[in-house]
Amino acid sequence: MNQPDFEQAMRTLAAQAVSPVPLPDVDLIWQRAAVRERRRQAELVLRPVRLAEWLACVVCAAAGVALLLTLDPAVLRLAGMAFSIAAGVALALVRTLTADE
Amino acid sequence: MEPMSREGFAAFYQQTAPRLRGYLARLAADADLADDLLQEAYIRLIHAAPVEEAERRAYLYRTATNLAFDHFRRARREQTGLRFWKLRQPVAAAPRDPATGVQRIFALLNPRERALLWLAYVEEASHAEIAAALGCGEKSVRVLLFRARRRMEALLARHNIKGGEKP
């Protein structure tokens, strides 16, 4: 077995462990953490608004589907379909916008 | 427990970052990626619920290791997707620090083996500390470490690396 080679290899790696390239700036890391925390707080404040938007879209979509099912005339049926599609798209958009990173 | 102050964080960073960057650089085999992971690990430490001072280092290594493994999983998924859609793979940028012979051999191990060997033989961490960093049992560490060491020895022999570098 080449045990000495292994041990020497690990010693070589250990000797090369610390890079001469300067570390990322500590203040920059602290600031990035602060910015992320502020953004998280802002998202928390906006959460009820997002929920209301989401509920409004669900209601619109449900209404559209109900309209489509209950109304007989072809034109109204088309209008209901368009309405449902629009609500569905809005719902998808809101979900995308409110999705976590 | 008090959250970490800016000064406390700066002192902890200066004390731990050089070694952690070395670990991430070898784990990721990419110096730029290592710096990204390093920064993310410290940001998560700042955001974490106050961690006992004695636990901070373990928390940091666990977070950094998880971030690196998540990155590898994501990269593998992306590559699978690119292959499925027959899209061209992105061309990797030239490495900032060209790898030496031993570093190239080390990069041939899988990420878990690299993490195990580094923590055990460079950081000289105990089996309990390694288990905490990698999220596995202490008994598993013993077996996995043995296998990783055997694999590294075999690679060194196959690539004819003597005394740590090419003859």
mmCIF file of N, CA and C in Angstrom, chain B residues 10-120:
data_model
loop_
_atom_site.group_PDB
_atom_site.id
_atom_site.type_symbol
_atom_site.label_atom_id
_atom_site.label_comp_id
_atom_site.label_asym_id
_atom_site.label_seq_id
_atom_site.Cartn_x
_atom_site.Cartn_y
_atom_site.Cartn_z
ATOM 1 N N ALA B 10 -16.893 40.001 12.452
ATOM 2 C CA ALA B 10 -15.637 40.258 11.730
ATOM 3 C C ALA B 10 -14.492 39.434 12.338
ATOM 4 N N ALA B 11 -14.452 39.358 13.665
ATOM 5 C CA ALA B 11 -13.381 38.590 14.332
ATOM 6 C C ALA B 11 -13.526 37.102 14.011
ATOM 7 N N PHE B 12 -14.764 36.611 14.070
ATOM 8 C CA PHE B 12 -15.015 35.188 13.784
ATOM 9 C C PHE B 12 -14.669 34.874 12.326
ATOM 10 N N TYR B 13 -14.995 35.813 11.444
ATOM 11 C CA TYR B 13 -14.717 35.639 10.008
ATOM 12 C C TYR B 13 -13.208 35.551 9.766
ATOM 13 N N GLN B 14 -12.462 36.490 10.360
ATOM 14 C CA GLN B 14 -11.007 36.479 10.160
ATOM 15 C C GLN B 14 -10.378 35.200 10.694
ATOM 16 N N GLN B 15 -10.975 34.674 11.744
ATOM 17 C CA GLN B 15 -10.431 33.479 12.397
ATOM 18 C C GLN B 15 -10.749 32.209 11.592
ATOM 19 N N THR B 16 -11.925 32.144 10.989
ATOM 20 C CA THR B 16 -12.370 30.883 10.370
ATOM 21 C C THR B 16 -12.349 30.875 8.841
ATOM 22 N N ALA B 17 -12.468 32.061 8.227
ATOM 23 C CA ALA B 17 -12.665 32.095 6.771
ATOM 24 C C ALA B 17 -11.509 31.502 5.953
ATOM 25 N N PRO B 18 -10.231 31.765 6.315
ATOM 26 C CA PRO B 18 -9.161 31.210 5.462
ATOM 27 C C PRO B 18 -9.228 29.682 5.361
ATOM 28 N N ARG B 19 -9.460 28.999 6.503
ATOM 29 C CA ARG B 19 -9.525 27.527 6.495
ATOM 30 C C ARG B 19 -10.786 27.054 5.759
ATOM 31 N N LEU B 20 -11.895 27.744 6.012
ATOM 32 C CA LEU B 20 -13.145 27.318 5.370
ATOM 33 C C LEU B 20 -13.039 27.500 3.859
ATOM 34 N N ARG B 21 -12.376 28.575 3.433
ATOM 35 C CA ARG B 21 -12.214 28.776 1.992
ATOM 36 C C ARG B 21 -11.350 27.679 1.383
ATOM 37 N N GLY B 22 -10.297 27.282 2.109
ATOM 38 C CA GLY B 22 -9.457 26.179 1.639
ATOM 39 C C GLY B 22 -10.279 24.915 1.465
ATOM 40 N N TYR B 23 -11.122 24.622 2.457
ATOM 41 C CA TYR B 23 -11.993 23.435 2.409
ATOM 42 C C TYR B 23 -12.930 23.506 1.196
ATOM 43 N N LEU B 24 -13.579 24.671 1.030
ATOM 44 C CA LEU B 24 -14.546 24.803 -0.072
ATOM 45 C C LEU B 24 -13.858 24.777 -1.433
ATOM 46 N N ALA B 25 -12.657 25.363 -1.482
ATOM 47 C CA ALA B 25 -11.934 25.379 -2.762
ATOM 48 C C ALA B 25 -11.609 23.961 -3.217
ATOM 49 N N ARG B 26 -11.233 23.096 -2.284
ATOM 50 C CA ARG B 26 -10.919 21.711 -2.654
ATOM 51 C C ARG B 26 -12.191 20.894 -2.846
ATOM 52 N N LEU B 27 -13.217 21.217 -2.071
ATOM 53 C CA LEU B 27 -14.478 20.483 -2.209
ATOM 54 C C LEU B 27 -15.117 20.806 -3.557
ATOM 55 N N ALA B 28 -15.114 22.094 -3.917
ATOM 56 C CA ALA B 28 -15.744 22.510 -5.167
ATOM 57 C C ALA B 28 -14.794 22.402 -6.352
ATOM 58 N N ALA B 29 -13.500 22.290 -6.073
ATOM 59 C CA ALA B 29 -12.461 22.284 -7.110
ATOM 60 C C ALA B 29 -12.592 23.514 -8.017
ATOM 61 N N ASP B 30 -12.992 24.641 -7.430
ATOM 62 C CA ASP B 30 -13.197 25.877 -8.189
ATOM 63 C C ASP B 30 -13.118 27.042 -7.190
ATOM 64 N N ALA B 31 -12.109 27.892 -7.352
ATOM 65 C CA ALA B 31 -11.870 28.958 -6.365
ATOM 66 C C ALA B 31 -12.999 29.998 -6.352
ATOM 67 N N ASP B 32 -13.539 30.323 -7.537
ATOM 68 C CA ASP B 32 -14.611 31.333 -7.581
ATOM 69 C C ASP B 32 -15.891 30.813 -6.930
ATOM 70 N N LEU B 33 -16.206 29.564 -7.257
ATOM 71 C CA LEU B 33 -17.392 28.956 -6.645
ATOM 72 C C LEU B 33 -17.205 28.881 -5.131
ATOM 73 N N ALA B 34 -15.992 28.555 -4.703
ATOM 74 C CA ALA B 34 -15.702 28.463 -3.263
ATOM 75 C C ALA B 34 -15.972 29.800 -2.590
ATOM 76 N N ASP B 35 -15.579 30.906 -3.226
ATOM 77 C CA ASP B 35 -15.826 32.227 -2.627
ATOM 78 C C ASP B 35 -17.317 32.523 -2.530
ATOM 79 N N ASP B 36 -18.086 32.126 -3.564
ATOM 80 C CA ASP B 36 -19.543 32.326 -3.522
ATOM 81 C C ASP B 36 -20.156 31.537 -2.365
ATOM 82 N N LEU B 37 -19.738 30.282 -2.254
ATOM 83 C CA LEU B 37 -20.289 29.417 -1.202
ATOM 84 C C LEU B 37 -19.888 29.937 0.176
ATOM 85 N N LEU B 38 -18.655 30.414 0.264
ATOM 86 C CA LEU B 38 -18.151 30.961 1.528
ATOM 87 C C LEU B 38 -19.029 32.126 2.001
ATOM 88 N N GLN B 39 -19.286 33.061 1.082
ATOM 89 C CA GLN B 39 -20.089 34.234 1.444
ATOM 90 C C GLN B 39 -21.499 33.822 1.847
ATOM 91 N N GLU B 40 -22.067 32.901 1.086
ATOM 92 C CA GLU B 40 -23.430 32.452 1.387
ATOM 93 C C GLU B 40 -23.483 31.773 2.761
ATOM 94 N N ALA B 41 -22.465 30.979 3.080
ATOM 95 C CA ALA B 41 -22.446 30.290 4.382
ATOM 96 C C ALA B 41 -22.410 31.316 5.522
ATOM 97 N N TYR B 42 -21.605 32.378 5.371
ATOM 98 C CA TYR B 42 -21.534 33.386 6.436
ATOM 99 C C TYR B 42 -22.824 34.201 6.522
ATOM 100 N N ILE B 43 -23.441 34.478 5.375
ATOM 101 C CA ILE B 43 -24.714 35.214 5.404
ATOM 102 C C ILE B 43 -25.753 34.382 6.161
ATOM 103 N N ARG B 44 -25.767 33.087 5.902
ATOM 104 C CA ARG B 44 -26.731 32.221 6.606
ATOM 105 C C ARG B 44 -26.425 32.149 8.096
ATOM 106 N N LEU B 45 -25.141 32.217 8.430
ATOM 107 C CA LEU B 45 -24.774 32.208 9.854
ATOM 108 C C LEU B 45 -25.309 33.477 10.527
ATOM 109 N N ILE B 46 -25.210 34.612 9.840
ATOM 110 C CA ILE B 46 -25.710 35.874 10.407
ATOM 111 C C ILE B 46 -27.226 35.782 10.596
ATOM 112 N N HIS B 47 -27.915 35.180 9.623
ATOM 113 C CA HIS B 47 -29.376 35.100 9.691
ATOM 114 C C HIS B 47 -29.877 34.032 10.645
ATOM 115 N N ALA B 48 -29.011 33.070 10.958
ATOM 116 C CA ALA B 48 -29.457 31.953 11.796
ATOM 117 C C ALA B 48 -29.826 32.468 13.182
ATOM 118 N N ALA B 49 -30.705 31.739 13.846
ATOM 119 C CA ALA B 49 -31.010 32.067 15.235
ATOM 120 C C ALA B 49 -29.676 32.043 15.988
ATOM 121 N N PRO B 50 -29.509 32.906 16.995
ATOM 122 C CA PRO B 50 -28.207 32.979 17.672
ATOM 123 C C PRO B 50 -27.632 31.593 17.978
ATOM 124 N N VAL B 51 -26.423 31.386 17.490
ATOM 125 C CA VAL B 51 -25.766 30.084 17.667
ATOM 126 C C VAL B 51 -24.709 30.247 18.761
ATOM 127 N N GLU B 52 -24.649 29.287 19.685
ATOM 128 C CA GLU B 52 -23.618 29.296 20.744
ATOM 129 C C GLU B 52 -22.246 29.441 20.097
ATOM 130 N N GLU B 53 -21.354 30.159 20.754
ATOM 131 C CA GLU B 53 -20.040 30.407 20.161
ATOM 132 C C GLU B 53 -19.325 29.090 19.832
ATOM 133 N N ALA B 54 -19.457 28.115 20.737
ATOM 134 C CA ALA B 54 -18.783 26.829 20.527
ATOM 135 C C ALA B 54 -19.364 26.074 19.340
ATOM 136 N N GLU B 55 -20.619 26.377 19.001
ATOM 137 C CA GLU B 55 -21.317 25.657 17.930
ATOM 138 C C GLU B 55 -21.137 26.323 16.568
ATOM 139 N N ARG B 56 -20.647 27.567 16.592
ATOM 140 C CA ARG B 56 -20.622 28.361 15.356
ATOM 141 C C ARG B 56 -19.817 27.703 14.239
ATOM 142 N N ARG B 57 -18.661 27.190 14.618
ATOM 143 C CA ARG B 57 -17.779 26.605 13.607
ATOM 144 C C ARG B 57 -18.447 25.383 12.974
ATOM 145 N N ALA B 58 -19.045 24.542 13.829
ATOM 146 C CA ALA B 58 -19.722 23.338 13.322
ATOM 147 C C ALA B 58 -20.884 23.734 12.412
ATOM 148 N N TYR B 59 -21.632 24.767 12.844
ATOM 149 C CA TYR B 59 -22.763 25.245 12.044
ATOM 150 C C TYR B 59 -22.276 25.714 10.675
ATOM 151 N N LEU B 60 -21.165 26.453 10.709
ATOM 152 C CA LEU B 60 -20.605 27.009 9.484
ATOM 153 C C LEU B 60 -20.177 25.907 8.511
ATOM 154 N N TYR B 61 -19.485 24.908 9.015
ATOM 155 C CA TYR B 61 -19.015 23.821 8.145
ATOM 156 C C TYR B 61 -20.194 23.004 7.621
ATOM 157 N N ARG B 62 -21.199 22.799 8.473
ATOM 158 C CA ARG B 62 -22.378 22.038 8.030
ATOM 159 C C ARG B 62 -23.094 22.808 6.914
ATOM 160 N N THR B 63 -23.272 24.127 7.130
ATOM 161 C CA THR B 63 -23.954 24.953 6.131
ATOM 162 C C THR B 63 -23.168 24.972 4.829
ATOM 163 N N ALA B 64 -21.858 25.194 4.935
ATOM 164 C CA ALA B 64 -21.016 25.278 3.738
ATOM 165 C C ALA B 64 -21.041 23.954 2.969
ATOM 166 N N THR B 65 -20.979 22.840 3.703
ATOM 167 C CA THR B 65 -20.993 21.526 3.046
ATOM 168 C C THR B 65 -22.331 21.309 2.339
ATOM 169 N N ASN B 66 -23.425 21.657 3.023
ATOM 170 C CA ASN B 66 -24.742 21.495 2.406
ATOM 171 C C ASN B 66 -24.885 22.366 1.162
ATOM 172 N N LEU B 67 -24.373 23.586 1.246
ATOM 173 C CA LEU B 67 -24.441 24.486 0.083
ATOM 174 C C LEU B 67 -23.676 23.890 -1.101
ATOM 175 N N ALA B 68 -22.503 23.344 -0.807
ATOM 176 C CA ALA B 68 -21.688 22.754 -1.882
ATOM 177 C C ALA B 68 -22.397 21.540 -2.480
ATOM 178 N N PHE B 69 -22.937 20.666 -1.628
ATOM 179 C CA PHE B 69 -23.637 19.475 -2.141
ATOM 180 C C PHE B 69 -24.879 19.878 -2.939
ATOM 181 N N ASP B 70 -25.599 20.920 -2.471
ATOM 182 C CA ASP B 70 -26.775 21.412 -3.221
ATOM 183 C C ASP B 70 -26.341 21.898 -4.598
ATOM 184 N N HIS B 71 -25.203 22.604 -4.613
ATOM 185 C CA HIS B 71 -24.694 23.107 -5.895
ATOM 186 C C HIS B 71 -24.400 21.937 -6.843
ATOM 187 N N PHE B 72 -23.760 20.889 -6.334
ATOM 188 C CA PHE B 72 -23.422 19.738 -7.194
ATOM 189 C C PHE B 72 -24.689 19.067 -7.719
ATOM 190 N N ARG B 73 -25.702 18.936 -6.851
ATOM 191 C CA ARG B 73 -26.960 18.310 -7.277
ATOM 192 C C ARG B 73 -27.624 19.140 -8.376
ATOM 193 N N ARG B 74 -27.641 20.478 -8.176
ATOM 194 C CA ARG B 74 -28.272 21.374 -9.149
ATOM 195 C C ARG B 74 -27.529 21.299 -10.488
ATOM 196 N N ALA B 75 -26.193 21.303 -10.399
ATOM 197 C CA ALA B 75 -25.375 21.253 -11.620
ATOM 198 C C ALA B 75 -25.633 19.945 -12.375
ATOM 199 N N ARG B 76 -25.780 18.836 -11.613
ATOM 200 C CA ARG B 76 -26.024 17.543 -12.255
ATOM 201 C C ARG B 76 -27.386 17.549 -12.953
ATOM 202 N N ARG B 77 -28.396 18.129 -12.266
ATOM 203 C CA ARG B 77 -29.740 18.217 -12.875
ATOM 204 C C ARG B 77 -29.693 19.047 -14.149
ATOM 205 N N GLU B 78 -28.977 20.181 -14.081
ATOM 206 C CA GLU B 78 -28.879 21.061 -15.253
ATOM 207 C C GLU B 78 -28.209 20.330 -16.410
ATOM 208 N N GLN B 79 -27.153 19.594 -16.101
ATOM 209 C CA GLN B 79 -26.443 18.861 -17.158
ATOM 210 C C GLN B 79 -27.339 17.803 -17.782
ATOM 211 N N THR B 80 -28.131 17.121 -16.930
ATOM 212 C CA THR B 80 -29.058 16.109 -17.440
ATOM 213 C C THR B 80 -30.056 16.780 -18.379
ATOM 214 N N GLY B 81 -30.565 17.959 -17.963
ATOM 215 C CA GLY B 81 -31.526 18.697 -18.789
ATOM 216 C C GLY B 81 -30.923 19.097 -20.123
ATOM 217 N N LEU B 82 -29.677 19.595 -20.067
ATOM 218 C CA LEU B 82 -29.008 20.029 -21.303
ATOM 219 C C LEU B 82 -28.811 18.843 -22.249
ATOM 220 N N ARG B 83 -28.439 17.689 -21.661
ATOM 221 C CA ARG B 83 -28.245 16.492 -22.497
ATOM 222 C C ARG B 83 -29.572 16.047 -23.100
ATOM 223 N N PHE B 84 -30.656 16.107 -22.285
ATOM 224 C CA PHE B 84 -31.971 15.666 -22.740
ATOM 225 C C PHE B 84 -32.420 16.518 -23.939
ATOM 226 N N TRP B 85 -32.237 17.834 -23.837
ATOM 227 C CA TRP B 85 -32.665 18.730 -24.921
ATOM 228 C C TRP B 85 -31.580 18.895 -25.981
ATOM 229 N N LYS B 86 -30.494 18.119 -25.811
ATOM 230 C CA LYS B 86 -29.374 18.148 -26.765
ATOM 231 C C LYS B 86 -28.819 19.572 -26.945
ATOM 232 N N LEU B 87 -28.719 20.287 -25.858
ATOM 233 C CA LEU B 87 -28.169 21.645 -25.900
ATOM 234 C C LEU B 87 -26.681 21.589 -25.574
ATOM 235 N N ARG B 88 -25.978 22.598 -26.048
ATOM 236 C CA ARG B 88 -24.529 22.613 -25.831
ATOM 237 C C ARG B 88 -24.225 22.959 -24.369
ATOM 238 N N GLN B 89 -23.267 22.267 -23.789
ATOM 239 C CA GLN B 89 -22.867 22.543 -22.404
ATOM 240 C C GLN B 89 -22.144 23.893 -22.362
ATOM 241 N N PRO B 90 -22.376 24.709 -21.326
ATOM 242 C CA PRO B 90 -21.630 25.968 -21.230
ATOM 243 C C PRO B 90 -20.132 25.696 -21.057
ATOM 244 N N VAL B 91 -19.352 26.573 -21.674
ATOM 245 C CA VAL B 91 -17.892 26.392 -21.582
ATOM 246 C C VAL B 91 -17.430 26.936 -20.229
ATOM 247 N N ALA B 92 -16.707 26.102 -19.486
ATOM 248 C CA ALA B 92 -16.236 26.530 -18.158
ATOM 249 C C ALA B 92 -15.129 27.568 -18.312
ATOM 250 N N ALA B 93 -15.139 28.554 -17.410
ATOM 251 C CA ALA B 93 -14.084 29.575 -17.431
ATOM 252 C C ALA B 93 -12.771 28.946 -16.966
ATOM 253 N N ALA B 94 -11.677 29.548 -17.385
ATOM 254 C CA ALA B 94 -10.362 29.040 -16.955
ATOM 255 C C ALA B 94 -10.251 29.190 -15.434
ATOM 256 N N PRO B 95 -9.713 28.177 -14.736
ATOM 257 C CA PRO B 95 -9.629 28.274 -13.279
ATOM 258 C C PRO B 95 -8.710 29.411 -12.839
ATOM 259 N N ARG B 96 -9.086 30.042 -11.700
ATOM 260 C CA ARG B 96 -8.297 31.168 -11.195
ATOM 261 C C ARG B 96 -6.951 30.661 -10.682
ATOM 262 N N ASP B 97 -6.980 29.528 -9.959
ATOM 263 C CA ASP B 97 -5.745 28.924 -9.454
ATOM 264 C C ASP B 97 -5.563 27.581 -10.145
ATOM 265 N N PRO B 98 -4.611 27.451 -11.074
ATOM 266 C CA PRO B 98 -4.427 26.150 -11.725
ATOM 267 C C PRO B 98 -4.096 25.069 -10.684
ATOM 268 N N ALA B 99 -4.729 23.901 -10.839
ATOM 269 C CA ALA B 99 -4.563 22.845 -9.835
ATOM 270 C C ALA B 99 -3.190 22.198 -9.953
ATOM 271 N N THR B 100 -2.620 21.829 -8.812
ATOM 272 C CA THR B 100 -1.368 21.079 -8.810
ATOM 273 C C THR B 100 -1.710 19.599 -8.997
ATOM 274 N N GLY B 101 -0.675 18.754 -9.082
ATOM 275 C CA GLY B 101 -0.893 17.316 -9.302
ATOM 276 C C GLY B 101 -1.813 16.692 -8.270
ATOM 277 N N VAL B 102 -1.508 16.938 -6.997
ATOM 278 C CA VAL B 102 -2.317 16.340 -5.930
ATOM 279 C C VAL B 102 -3.743 16.898 -5.963
ATOM 280 N N GLN B 103 -3.858 18.184 -6.239
ATOM 281 C CA GLN B 103 -5.196 18.794 -6.293
ATOM 282 C C GLN B 103 -6.030 18.173 -7.409
ATOM 283 N N ARG B 104 -5.381 17.868 -8.536
ATOM 284 C CA ARG B 104 -6.107 17.246 -9.659
ATOM 285 C C ARG B 104 -6.585 15.850 -9.263
ATOM 286 N N ILE B 105 -5.728 15.117 -8.565
ATOM 287 C CA ILE B 105 -6.109 13.775 -8.114
ATOM 288 C C ILE B 105 -7.267 13.878 -7.115
ATOM 289 N N PHE B 106 -7.154 14.839 -6.207
ATOM 290 C CA PHE B 106 -8.187 15.021 -5.179
ATOM 291 C C PHE B 106 -9.537 15.342 -5.834
ATOM 292 N N ALA B 107 -9.479 16.108 -6.935
ATOM 293 C CA ALA B 107 -10.718 16.492 -7.629
ATOM 294 C C ALA B 107 -11.386 15.293 -8.309
ATOM 295 N N LEU B 108 -10.648 14.186 -8.481
ATOM 296 C CA LEU B 108 -11.243 13.001 -9.107
ATOM 297 C C LEU B 108 -12.143 12.235 -8.130
ATOM 298 N N LEU B 109 -11.967 12.503 -6.838
ATOM 299 C CA LEU B 109 -12.840 11.856 -5.849
ATOM 300 C C LEU B 109 -14.224 12.484 -5.936
ATOM 301 N N ASN B 110 -15.232 11.784 -5.409
ATOM 302 C CA ASN B 110 -16.552 12.424 -5.412
ATOM 303 C C ASN B 110 -16.625 13.436 -4.256
ATOM 304 N N PRO B 111 -17.587 14.370 -4.300
ATOM 305 C CA PRO B 111 -17.604 15.447 -3.297
ATOM 306 C C PRO B 111 -17.613 14.944 -1.859
ATOM 307 N N ARG B 112 -18.364 13.884 -1.583
ATOM 308 C CA ARG B 112 -18.424 13.386 -0.203
ATOM 309 C C ARG B 112 -17.059 12.861 0.244
ATOM 310 N N GLU B 113 -16.358 12.174 -0.658
ATOM 311 C CA GLU B 113 -15.029 11.660 -0.311
ATOM 312 C C GLU B 113 -14.062 12.815 -0.057
ATOM 313 N N ARG B 114 -14.169 13.846 -0.907
ATOM 314 C CA ARG B 114 -13.287 15.014 -0.718
ATOM 315 C C ARG B 114 -13.545 15.656 0.643
ATOM 316 N N ALA B 115 -14.835 15.821 0.966
ATOM 317 C CA ALA B 115 -15.186 16.446 2.249
ATOM 318 C C ALA B 115 -14.659 15.604 3.412
ATOM 319 N N LEU B 116 -14.858 14.298 3.323
ATOM 320 C CA LEU B 116 -14.417 13.402 4.400
ATOM 321 C C LEU B 116 -12.912 13.496 4.628
ATOM 322 N N LEU B 117 -12.159 13.355 3.534
ATOM 323 C CA LEU B 117 -10.700 13.346 3.665
ATOM 324 C C LEU B 117 -10.174 14.689 4.153
ATOM 325 N N TRP B 118 -10.765 15.765 3.620
ATOM 326 C CA TRP B 118 -10.295 17.090 4.021
ATOM 327 C C TRP B 118 -10.544 17.319 5.506
ATOM 328 N N LEU B 119 -11.757 17.041 5.929
ATOM 329 C CA LEU B 119 -12.091 17.293 7.333
ATOM 330 C C LEU B 119 -11.245 16.416 8.260
ATOM 331 N N ALA B 120 -11.007 15.174 7.845
ATOM 332 C CA ALA B 120 -10.271 14.252 8.718
ATOM 333 C C ALA B 120 -8.778 14.542 8.743
#
